[in-house]
mmCIF file of C-alpha atoms and ligand atoms in Angstrom:
data_model
loop_
_atom_site.group_PDB
_atom_site.id
_atom_site.type_symbol
_atom_site.label_atom_id
_atom_site.label_comp_id
_atom_site.label_asym_id
_atom_site.label_seq_id
_atom_site.Cartn_x
_atom_site.Cartn_y
_atom_site.Cartn_z
ATOM 1 C CA MET A 16 181.052 124.799 -49.912
ATOM 2 C CA THR A 17 179.408 128.196 -49.849
ATOM 3 C CA SER A 18 175.664 128.315 -49.524
ATOM 4 C CA VAL A 19 173.238 130.681 -51.169
ATOM 5 C CA GLN A 20 172.619 133.805 -49.062
ATOM 6 C CA THR A 21 169.687 135.356 -50.881
ATOM 7 C CA LEU A 22 166.810 133.990 -52.930
ATOM 8 C CA THR A 23 164.888 136.252 -55.275
ATOM 9 C CA LEU A 24 161.678 134.919 -56.784
ATOM 10 C CA ARG A 25 158.939 136.292 -58.930
ATOM 11 C CA TYR A 26 156.162 137.271 -56.513
ATOM 12 C CA PRO A 27 154.493 134.041 -55.320
ATOM 13 C CA ASP A 28 150.900 132.943 -54.625
ATOM 14 C CA ASP A 29 149.319 130.595 -52.092
ATOM 15 C CA TRP A 30 146.917 128.240 -53.878
ATOM 16 C CA HIS A 31 145.249 126.862 -50.703
ATOM 17 C CA LEU A 32 144.605 129.005 -47.655
ATOM 18 C CA HIS A 33 142.201 129.289 -44.699
ATOM 19 C CA LEU A 34 141.654 132.863 -43.542
ATOM 20 C CA ARG A 35 138.591 132.311 -41.292
ATOM 21 C CA ASP A 36 136.390 135.341 -40.658
ATOM 22 C CA GLY A 37 135.513 138.125 -38.224
ATOM 23 C CA ASP A 38 138.234 139.232 -35.829
ATOM 24 C CA ALA A 39 140.589 136.472 -37.036
ATOM 25 C CA LEU A 40 140.946 138.243 -40.406
ATOM 26 C CA PRO A 41 143.051 141.241 -39.298
ATOM 27 C CA ALA A 42 145.276 138.795 -37.389
ATOM 28 C CA VAL A 43 146.046 136.381 -40.231
ATOM 29 C CA VAL A 44 145.579 138.283 -43.528
ATOM 30 C CA PRO A 45 148.732 140.439 -43.015
ATOM 31 C CA HIS A 46 150.988 137.361 -42.736
ATOM 32 C CA THR A 47 149.785 136.114 -46.109
ATOM 33 C CA ALA A 48 149.686 139.566 -47.734
ATOM 34 C CA GLN A 49 153.355 140.114 -46.809
ATOM 35 C CA ARG A 50 154.418 137.062 -48.790
ATOM 36 C CA PHE A 51 151.870 136.384 -51.480
ATOM 37 C CA ALA A 52 150.166 138.445 -54.176
ATOM 38 C CA ARG A 53 147.133 136.155 -54.368
ATOM 39 C CA ALA A 54 145.651 133.245 -52.484
ATOM 40 C CA ILE A 55 142.922 130.720 -53.140
ATOM 41 C CA VAL A 56 140.711 131.187 -50.082
ATOM 42 C CA MET A 57 138.943 128.134 -48.693
ATOM 43 C CA PRO A 58 135.180 128.392 -48.147
ATOM 44 C CA ASN A 59 134.803 126.218 -45.013
ATOM 45 C CA LEU A 60 133.397 128.929 -42.793
ATOM 46 C CA LYS A 61 130.512 128.332 -40.416
ATOM 47 C CA PRO A 62 128.134 128.463 -42.303
ATOM 48 C CA PRO A 63 130.077 127.592 -45.466
ATOM 49 C CA VAL A 64 130.442 129.891 -48.475
ATOM 50 C CA THR A 65 128.099 128.118 -50.886
ATOM 51 C CA THR A 66 126.942 131.010 -53.106
ATOM 52 C CA THR A 67 128.593 133.675 -55.213
ATOM 53 C CA GLU A 68 126.788 136.290 -53.181
ATOM 54 C CA GLN A 69 128.375 134.960 -49.981
ATOM 55 C CA ALA A 70 131.770 134.765 -51.696
ATOM 56 C CA LEU A 71 131.508 138.422 -52.742
ATOM 57 C CA ALA A 72 130.671 139.512 -49.196
ATOM 58 C CA TYR A 73 133.468 137.367 -47.722
ATOM 59 C CA ARG A 74 135.880 138.836 -50.267
ATOM 60 C CA SER A 75 135.037 142.371 -49.115
ATOM 61 C CA ARG A 76 135.650 141.414 -45.480
ATOM 62 C CA ILE A 77 139.044 139.963 -46.426
ATOM 63 C CA LEU A 78 140.004 143.051 -48.427
ATOM 64 C CA ALA A 79 139.104 145.239 -45.458
ATOM 65 C CA ALA A 80 141.737 143.332 -43.452
ATOM 66 C CA VAL A 81 144.569 143.837 -45.972
ATOM 67 C CA PRO A 82 147.141 146.209 -44.448
ATOM 68 C CA HIS A 83 147.410 149.648 -45.996
ATOM 69 C CA GLY A 84 149.871 149.681 -48.870
ATOM 70 C CA ALA A 85 149.860 145.914 -49.391
ATOM 71 C CA ALA A 86 148.551 144.510 -52.669
ATOM 72 C CA PHE A 87 146.751 141.242 -52.074
ATOM 73 C CA THR A 88 143.993 139.642 -54.114
ATOM 74 C CA PRO A 89 141.871 136.903 -52.563
ATOM 75 C CA LEU A 90 140.763 134.335 -55.155
ATOM 76 C CA MET A 91 137.431 133.079 -53.867
ATOM 77 C CA THR A 92 136.003 129.561 -53.898
ATOM 78 C CA LEU A 93 132.591 128.016 -53.359
ATOM 79 C CA TYR A 94 131.879 125.100 -51.056
ATOM 80 C CA LEU A 95 130.296 122.262 -53.032
ATOM 81 C CA THR A 96 127.256 120.616 -51.444
ATOM 82 C CA ASP A 97 124.747 117.977 -52.509
ATOM 83 C CA ASP A 98 122.499 120.887 -53.490
ATOM 84 C CA THR A 99 124.846 123.103 -55.514
ATOM 85 C CA THR A 100 123.026 123.923 -58.766
ATOM 86 C CA ALA A 101 124.391 124.380 -62.270
ATOM 87 C CA ASP A 102 122.976 127.938 -62.147
ATOM 88 C CA GLU A 103 125.047 128.725 -59.066
ATOM 89 C CA ILE A 104 128.155 127.491 -60.890
ATOM 90 C CA ARG A 105 127.395 129.733 -63.866
ATOM 91 C CA ARG A 106 126.844 132.694 -61.533
ATOM 92 C CA ALA A 107 130.214 131.942 -59.928
ATOM 93 C CA ARG A 108 131.946 131.844 -63.288
ATOM 94 C CA ASP A 109 130.257 135.054 -64.461
ATOM 95 C CA SER A 110 131.201 136.891 -61.255
ATOM 96 C CA GLY A 111 134.874 136.825 -62.199
ATOM 97 C CA ILE A 112 135.839 136.526 -58.505
ATOM 98 C CA VAL A 113 135.367 132.769 -58.002
ATOM 99 C CA TYR A 114 138.306 130.615 -59.125
ATOM 100 C CA GLY A 115 137.367 127.153 -57.931
ATOM 101 C CA VAL A 116 134.828 124.984 -56.164
ATOM 102 C CA LYS A 117 135.884 122.936 -53.161
ATOM 103 C CA LEU A 118 134.843 119.346 -52.621
ATOM 104 C CA TYR A 119 134.891 118.274 -48.984
ATOM 105 C CA PRO A 120 133.625 114.742 -48.553
ATOM 106 C CA ALA A 121 131.103 115.170 -45.706
ATOM 107 C CA GLY A 122 132.823 114.542 -42.390
ATOM 108 C CA ALA A 123 136.370 114.463 -43.810
ATOM 109 C CA THR A 124 137.737 117.452 -41.891
ATOM 110 C CA THR A 125 137.129 120.771 -40.092
ATOM 111 C CA HIS A 126 133.745 122.278 -41.026
ATOM 112 C CA SER A 127 133.004 119.633 -43.638
ATOM 113 C CA ASP A 128 129.639 118.502 -42.286
ATOM 114 C CA ALA A 129 127.825 120.388 -45.089
ATOM 115 C CA GLY A 130 130.064 118.661 -47.654
ATOM 116 C CA VAL A 131 129.162 116.199 -50.368
ATOM 117 C CA THR A 132 127.705 112.906 -49.066
ATOM 118 C CA HIS A 133 128.371 111.137 -52.377
ATOM 119 C CA VAL A 134 129.893 112.670 -55.503
ATOM 120 C CA ARG A 135 126.960 111.503 -57.627
ATOM 121 C CA HIS A 136 124.866 114.148 -55.823
ATOM 122 C CA ALA A 137 127.179 116.805 -57.235
ATOM 123 C CA TYR A 138 127.153 115.641 -60.860
ATOM 124 C CA ALA A 139 124.988 118.513 -62.194
ATOM 125 C CA ALA A 140 127.343 121.039 -60.609
ATOM 126 C CA LEU A 141 130.435 119.167 -61.832
ATOM 127 C CA GLU A 142 129.032 119.091 -65.365
ATOM 128 C CA ALA A 143 128.516 122.870 -65.213
ATOM 129 C CA MET A 144 132.043 123.357 -63.838
ATOM 130 C CA GLN A 145 133.509 121.302 -66.650
ATOM 131 C CA GLN A 146 131.662 123.508 -69.141
ATOM 132 C CA ALA A 147 132.568 126.740 -67.375
ATOM 133 C CA GLY A 148 136.230 125.770 -66.975
ATOM 134 C CA LEU A 149 135.974 126.231 -63.207
ATOM 135 C CA PRO A 150 138.420 123.938 -61.362
ATOM 136 C CA LEU A 151 137.382 121.396 -58.753
ATOM 137 C CA LEU A 152 139.565 121.613 -55.641
ATOM 138 C CA VAL A 153 139.536 118.334 -53.785
ATOM 139 C CA HIS A 154 140.034 117.350 -50.174
ATOM 140 C CA GLY A 155 141.041 113.832 -51.137
ATOM 141 C CA GLU A 156 140.215 111.579 -48.206
ATOM 142 C CA ALA A 157 137.797 108.675 -48.005
ATOM 143 C CA THR A 158 135.386 109.055 -45.106
ATOM 144 C CA ASP A 159 134.313 105.432 -44.676
ATOM 145 C CA PRO A 160 135.056 104.779 -40.981
ATOM 146 C CA ASP A 161 136.484 101.366 -41.896
ATOM 147 C CA VAL A 162 139.344 102.983 -43.775
ATOM 148 C CA ASP A 163 142.500 103.468 -41.734
ATOM 149 C CA VAL A 164 143.275 107.165 -41.225
ATOM 150 C CA PHE A 165 146.679 106.762 -42.897
ATOM 151 C CA ASP A 166 145.102 105.162 -45.997
ATOM 152 C CA ARG A 167 142.322 107.653 -46.591
ATOM 153 C CA GLU A 168 144.012 109.576 -49.369
ATOM 154 C CA THR A 169 145.003 106.476 -51.323
ATOM 155 C CA VAL A 170 141.529 104.952 -50.988
ATOM 156 C CA PHE A 171 139.899 108.220 -52.069
ATOM 157 C CA ILE A 172 141.996 108.279 -55.236
ATOM 158 C CA GLU A 173 141.008 104.712 -56.113
ATOM 159 C CA ARG A 174 137.348 104.798 -55.185
ATOM 160 C CA THR A 175 136.327 108.384 -55.909
ATOM 161 C CA LEU A 176 138.836 110.494 -57.797
ATOM 162 C CA ALA A 177 139.800 108.096 -60.594
ATOM 163 C CA PRO A 178 136.142 107.264 -61.468
ATOM 164 C CA LEU A 179 135.187 110.948 -61.287
ATOM 165 C CA MET A 180 137.961 111.830 -63.736
ATOM 166 C CA LYS A 181 136.601 109.224 -66.156
ATOM 167 C CA ASP A 182 133.138 110.773 -65.943
ATOM 168 C CA PHE A 183 134.456 114.346 -66.349
ATOM 169 C CA PRO A 184 137.487 114.115 -68.626
ATOM 170 C CA GLY A 185 137.412 117.865 -69.313
ATOM 171 C CA LEU A 186 137.239 118.985 -65.672
ATOM 172 C CA LYS A 187 140.263 120.756 -64.198
ATOM 173 C CA ILE A 188 141.069 119.218 -60.801
ATOM 174 C CA VAL A 189 143.499 120.125 -58.038
ATOM 175 C CA LEU A 190 144.206 117.372 -55.537
ATOM 176 C CA GLU A 191 144.883 119.540 -52.512
ATOM 177 C CA HIS A 192 147.534 119.082 -49.818
ATOM 178 C CA ILE A 193 148.857 115.735 -51.052
ATOM 179 C CA THR A 194 150.470 113.547 -48.410
ATOM 180 C CA THR A 195 151.370 110.227 -50.022
ATOM 181 C CA ALA A 196 153.650 108.678 -52.623
ATOM 182 C CA ASP A 197 150.423 107.358 -54.199
ATOM 183 C CA ALA A 198 148.984 110.848 -54.664
ATOM 184 C CA ALA A 199 152.284 112.199 -55.980
ATOM 185 C CA ALA A 200 152.484 109.398 -58.564
ATOM 186 C CA PHE A 201 148.806 109.724 -59.498
ATOM 187 C CA VAL A 202 149.131 113.437 -60.225
ATOM 188 C CA ARG A 203 152.502 113.083 -61.919
ATOM 189 C CA GLU A 204 151.103 110.492 -64.286
ATOM 190 C CA GLY A 205 147.806 112.334 -64.700
ATOM 191 C CA GLY A 206 147.012 114.596 -67.619
ATOM 192 C CA GLU A 207 147.372 118.331 -68.070
ATOM 193 C CA LEU A 208 144.090 118.983 -66.240
ATOM 194 C CA LEU A 209 145.245 117.426 -62.952
ATOM 195 C CA GLY A 210 147.393 119.390 -60.498
ATOM 196 C CA ALA A 211 148.339 119.171 -56.819
ATOM 197 C CA THR A 212 149.160 121.537 -54.005
ATOM 198 C CA VAL A 213 151.762 120.696 -51.369
ATOM 199 C CA THR A 214 151.906 122.168 -47.847
ATOM 200 C CA PRO A 215 155.123 123.023 -45.991
ATOM 201 C CA GLN A 216 154.383 120.540 -43.201
ATOM 202 C CA HIS A 217 154.076 117.573 -45.551
ATOM 203 C CA ILE A 218 157.579 118.110 -46.956
ATOM 204 C CA LEU A 219 159.219 119.165 -43.674
ATOM 205 C CA MET A 220 157.850 116.500 -41.332
ATOM 206 C CA ASN A 221 156.719 112.917 -41.202
ATOM 207 C CA ARG A 222 154.295 111.311 -38.772
ATOM 208 C CA ASN A 223 156.944 110.947 -36.066
ATOM 209 C CA ALA A 224 156.452 114.701 -35.545
ATOM 210 C CA LEU A 225 153.026 113.939 -34.087
ATOM 211 C CA PHE A 226 154.574 112.016 -31.207
ATOM 212 C CA GLN A 227 157.893 113.763 -30.515
ATOM 213 C CA GLY A 228 158.299 113.090 -26.797
ATOM 214 C CA GLY A 229 154.528 113.318 -26.315
ATOM 215 C CA ILE A 230 151.456 114.103 -28.381
ATOM 216 C CA ARG A 231 151.891 117.241 -30.494
ATOM 217 C CA PRO A 232 148.535 118.807 -31.320
ATOM 218 C CA HIS A 233 150.148 121.625 -33.294
ATOM 219 C CA HIS A 234 151.469 119.082 -35.795
ATOM 220 C CA TYR A 235 148.021 117.634 -36.363
ATOM 221 C CA CYS A 236 146.335 118.456 -39.650
ATOM 222 C CA LEU A 237 144.259 116.616 -42.211
ATOM 223 C CA PRO A 238 145.276 114.756 -44.201
ATOM 224 C CA VAL A 239 147.478 113.662 -41.308
ATOM 225 C CA LEU A 240 151.287 113.520 -41.666
ATOM 226 C CA LYS A 241 152.468 110.239 -43.177
ATOM 227 C CA ARG A 242 155.545 107.992 -43.084
ATOM 228 C CA GLU A 243 158.962 109.270 -44.119
ATOM 229 C CA ARG A 244 158.833 107.422 -47.446
ATOM 230 C CA HIS A 245 155.767 109.460 -48.421
ATOM 231 C CA ARG A 246 157.362 112.768 -47.439
ATOM 232 C CA GLN A 247 160.394 111.763 -49.485
ATOM 233 C CA ALA A 248 158.314 110.797 -52.523
ATOM 234 C CA ILE A 249 156.539 114.149 -52.558
ATOM 235 C CA MET A 250 159.802 116.038 -52.149
ATOM 236 C CA ASP A 251 161.284 113.960 -54.994
ATOM 237 C CA VAL A 252 158.583 115.125 -57.432
ATOM 238 C CA LEU A 253 159.139 118.736 -56.377
ATOM 239 C CA ALA A 254 162.898 118.290 -56.756
ATOM 240 C CA GLU A 255 162.280 117.185 -60.348
ATOM 241 C CA GLY A 256 160.617 120.536 -60.924
ATOM 242 C CA HIS A 257 157.344 118.970 -62.035
ATOM 243 C CA ALA A 258 155.075 121.692 -63.486
ATOM 244 C CA ARG A 259 151.697 120.520 -62.107
ATOM 245 C CA PHE A 260 152.687 120.727 -58.439
ATOM 246 C CA PHE A 261 152.389 124.086 -56.763
ATOM 247 C CA LEU A 262 152.445 125.919 -53.460
ATOM 248 C CA GLY A 263 149.363 125.702 -51.218
ATOM 249 C CA THR A 264 150.065 126.173 -47.538
ATOM 250 C CA ASP A 265 146.732 124.996 -46.125
ATOM 251 C CA SER A 266 147.565 127.414 -43.311
ATOM 252 C CA ALA A 267 144.617 126.815 -40.977
ATOM 253 C CA PRO A 268 144.555 128.832 -37.748
ATOM 254 C CA HIS A 269 142.700 127.520 -34.723
ATOM 255 C CA PRO A 270 142.678 129.153 -31.285
ATOM 256 C CA ARG A 271 145.256 127.534 -29.021
ATOM 257 C CA GLY A 272 142.611 125.979 -26.772
ATOM 258 C CA ALA A 273 140.854 124.291 -29.680
ATOM 259 C CA LYS A 274 144.081 122.439 -30.487
ATOM 260 C CA GLU A 275 145.411 121.774 -27.001
ATOM 261 C CA SER A 276 142.325 119.795 -26.093
ATOM 262 C CA ALA A 277 141.087 116.260 -25.432
ATOM 263 C CA CYS A 278 139.727 116.392 -28.998
ATOM 264 C CA GLY A 279 141.972 118.846 -30.793
ATOM 265 C CA CYS A 280 141.100 120.387 -34.165
ATOM 266 C CA ALA A 281 143.034 119.618 -37.339
ATOM 267 C CA GLY A 282 144.986 122.502 -38.824
ATOM 268 C CA ILE A 283 148.521 123.913 -38.831
ATOM 269 C CA TYR A 284 149.178 127.638 -38.932
ATOM 270 C CA SER A 285 152.045 128.426 -41.306
ATOM 271 C CA ALA A 286 151.147 131.785 -42.864
ATOM 272 C CA HIS A 287 153.622 133.638 -40.602
ATOM 273 C CA ALA A 288 156.584 131.994 -42.361
ATOM 274 C CA ALA A 289 155.156 130.105 -45.306
ATOM 275 C CA LEU A 290 157.677 130.909 -48.005
ATOM 276 C CA GLU A 291 160.571 130.714 -45.555
ATOM 277 C CA LEU A 292 159.485 127.175 -44.588
ATOM 278 C CA TYR A 293 159.261 126.017 -48.195
ATOM 279 C CA ALA A 294 162.735 127.471 -48.806
ATOM 280 C CA GLU A 295 164.037 125.322 -45.959
ATOM 281 C CA ALA A 296 162.446 122.180 -47.355
ATOM 282 C CA PHE A 297 163.672 122.824 -50.908
ATOM 283 C CA GLU A 298 167.148 123.640 -49.667
ATOM 284 C CA ALA A 299 167.340 120.443 -47.607
ATOM 285 C CA ALA A 300 166.443 118.504 -50.774
ATOM 286 C CA GLY A 301 169.024 120.347 -52.875
ATOM 287 C CA ALA A 302 166.179 121.723 -54.995
ATOM 288 C CA LEU A 303 166.274 125.497 -54.425
ATOM 289 C CA GLN A 304 166.479 126.014 -58.185
ATOM 290 C CA HIS A 305 162.890 124.707 -58.432
ATOM 291 C CA LEU A 306 161.374 126.842 -55.671
ATOM 292 C CA GLU A 307 160.407 129.730 -57.939
ATOM 293 C CA ALA A 308 158.429 127.591 -60.387
ATOM 294 C CA PHE A 309 156.654 125.836 -57.502
ATOM 295 C CA ALA A 310 155.825 129.082 -55.710
ATOM 296 C CA SER A 311 155.268 131.530 -58.538
ATOM 297 C CA LEU A 312 154.895 129.969 -61.995
ATOM 298 C CA ASN A 313 153.191 126.563 -61.888
ATOM 299 C CA GLY A 314 150.053 127.763 -60.109
ATOM 300 C CA PRO A 315 149.225 130.649 -62.464
ATOM 301 C CA ARG A 316 149.907 128.414 -65.460
ATOM 302 C CA PHE A 317 147.542 125.732 -64.162
ATOM 303 C CA TYR A 318 144.794 128.230 -63.308
ATOM 304 C CA GLY A 319 145.297 130.146 -66.572
ATOM 305 C CA LEU A 320 146.172 133.368 -64.760
ATOM 306 C CA PRO A 321 149.039 135.798 -65.420
ATOM 307 C CA GLU A 322 152.208 135.549 -63.359
ATOM 308 C CA ASN A 323 152.617 138.288 -60.777
ATOM 309 C CA GLU A 324 154.713 141.373 -61.442
ATOM 310 C CA GLY A 325 157.745 142.071 -59.309
ATOM 311 C CA THR A 326 159.901 139.906 -57.075
ATOM 312 C CA LEU A 327 160.296 138.962 -53.454
ATOM 313 C CA THR A 328 163.613 138.273 -51.724
ATOM 314 C CA LEU A 329 164.479 135.942 -48.868
ATOM 315 C CA VAL A 330 167.790 136.325 -47.044
ATOM 316 C CA ARG A 331 169.608 133.758 -44.960
ATOM 317 C CA ASP A 332 169.216 135.319 -41.530
ATOM 318 C CA PRO A 333 167.848 132.923 -38.898
ATOM 319 C CA TRP A 334 165.028 134.257 -36.698
ATOM 320 C CA GLU A 335 163.095 132.834 -33.809
ATOM 321 C CA VAL A 336 159.407 132.158 -34.357
ATOM 322 C CA PRO A 337 157.223 133.609 -31.569
ATOM 323 C CA GLN A 338 155.471 131.163 -29.218
ATOM 324 C CA ALA A 339 152.116 132.532 -30.352
ATOM 325 C CA TYR A 340 150.456 135.212 -32.455
ATOM 326 C CA PRO A 341 147.233 137.051 -31.594
ATOM 327 C CA LEU A 342 144.077 135.579 -33.163
ATOM 328 C CA GLY A 343 141.094 137.795 -32.477
ATOM 329 C CA GLY A 344 140.664 137.676 -28.712
ATOM 330 C CA ASP A 345 142.687 134.459 -28.609
ATOM 331 C CA THR A 346 146.102 133.223 -29.753
ATOM 332 C CA VAL A 347 147.338 130.805 -32.407
ATOM 333 C CA VAL A 348 150.469 128.684 -32.023
ATOM 334 C CA PRO A 349 152.397 128.845 -35.309
ATOM 335 C CA LEU A 350 154.351 126.051 -36.954
ATOM 336 C CA ARG A 351 157.875 125.989 -35.481
ATOM 337 C CA ALA A 352 156.936 128.143 -32.469
ATOM 338 C CA GLY A 353 160.012 128.946 -30.388
ATOM 339 C CA THR A 354 162.458 127.513 -32.931
ATOM 340 C CA HIS A 355 164.637 129.110 -35.592
ATOM 341 C CA ILE A 356 163.893 129.405 -39.283
ATOM 342 C CA ALA A 357 166.875 129.919 -41.573
ATOM 343 C CA TRP A 358 165.286 132.289 -44.083
ATOM 344 C CA ARG A 359 163.808 135.716 -43.495
ATOM 345 C CA LEU A 360 161.811 138.028 -45.740
ATOM 346 C CA LYS A 361 163.901 140.939 -46.890
HETATM 347 O O1 DOR B 583 144.067 120.332 -41.147
HETATM 348 C C1 DOR B 583 143.142 120.841 -41.758
HETATM 349 N N1 DOR B 583 142.565 121.991 -41.335
HETATM 350 N N2 DOR B 583 142.694 120.225 -42.836
HETATM 351 C C2 DOR B 583 141.594 120.651 -43.461
HETATM 352 O O2 DOR B 583 141.215 120.021 -44.422
HETATM 353 C C3 DOR B 583 140.822 121.797 -42.972
HETATM 354 C C4 DOR B 583 141.659 122.686 -42.174
HETATM 355 C C5 DOR B 583 140.866 123.684 -41.350
HETATM 356 O O3 DOR B 583 139.965 124.330 -41.908
HETATM 357 O O4 DOR B 583 141.146 123.832 -40.158
HETATM 358 ZN ZN1 ZN B 584 142.610 123.240 -46.303
#
């Protein structure tokens, strides 16, 4: 059997991305700008991006880090807090540069301490978002310490997301970086206003990858990798070509030392090879014919944005991923460091 040697797609977007700030920006923005026309940029900086004014300033810093000649548009988000006002939401909508508002349950993940302590505190903002047509982007994990870490997504859907959807039936919601069969089924059976992003790690690996011959901090992210049956269930929905699932890498660089630590940070860096990694996962599932919709069509349709112009081509030409990339004065260890990836950007 002959295998496909080139893949040409309409120019794709990344609907969930961490770019950080300061001297990390010139290190990571080029990786994304080489592969994606647009990206939804997460607001979990220190301090978080909670106002339109901060989002505008952050956007300018990102644009200053886009390599000369590259066309890349950051789609900004606000960080929802207990104190986000309806006025702030309207300002965000009117700015034309904010495309979503991110809900981090307080304590759920990296830089989430300013997050929402209970969704009822955010109801005024959610009401305004529903009216403004501004999507809610959700880190879907329960934070109750009694909930097992592997069950947090499922419990969040039951206890928080489903009731919230009843209270705001007209709110557009993206359940970000889904990791379970439960989340895949919930979104699949949800209405037109519910979408999901999927990371490369959650369709390439299962939780065994955390303990391959020893503890693997560079495979640790949140929500944490799950059992094989969950990876398979997510890949199955993508292999059906379901229209409300789209590409969101959750690429989240941390300096090497912050991960290789007694208490290592959550986050996997994948921007250096994001599309190439998805191509591998889709190919392994026999679903390459659905990669373009996942990467380039489903996201714009969900967000009500135009598809990108032009195309991008991947060629089958295995390359070895470097052990590390520079990250400001530090380094970041990328996903698949020191191993080969089958696809290369043309
Ligand atoms: O693994 C993660 N890293 N999950 C998140 O939700 C946040 C992210 C980060 O900002 O490092
Ligand atoms: Zn994220």
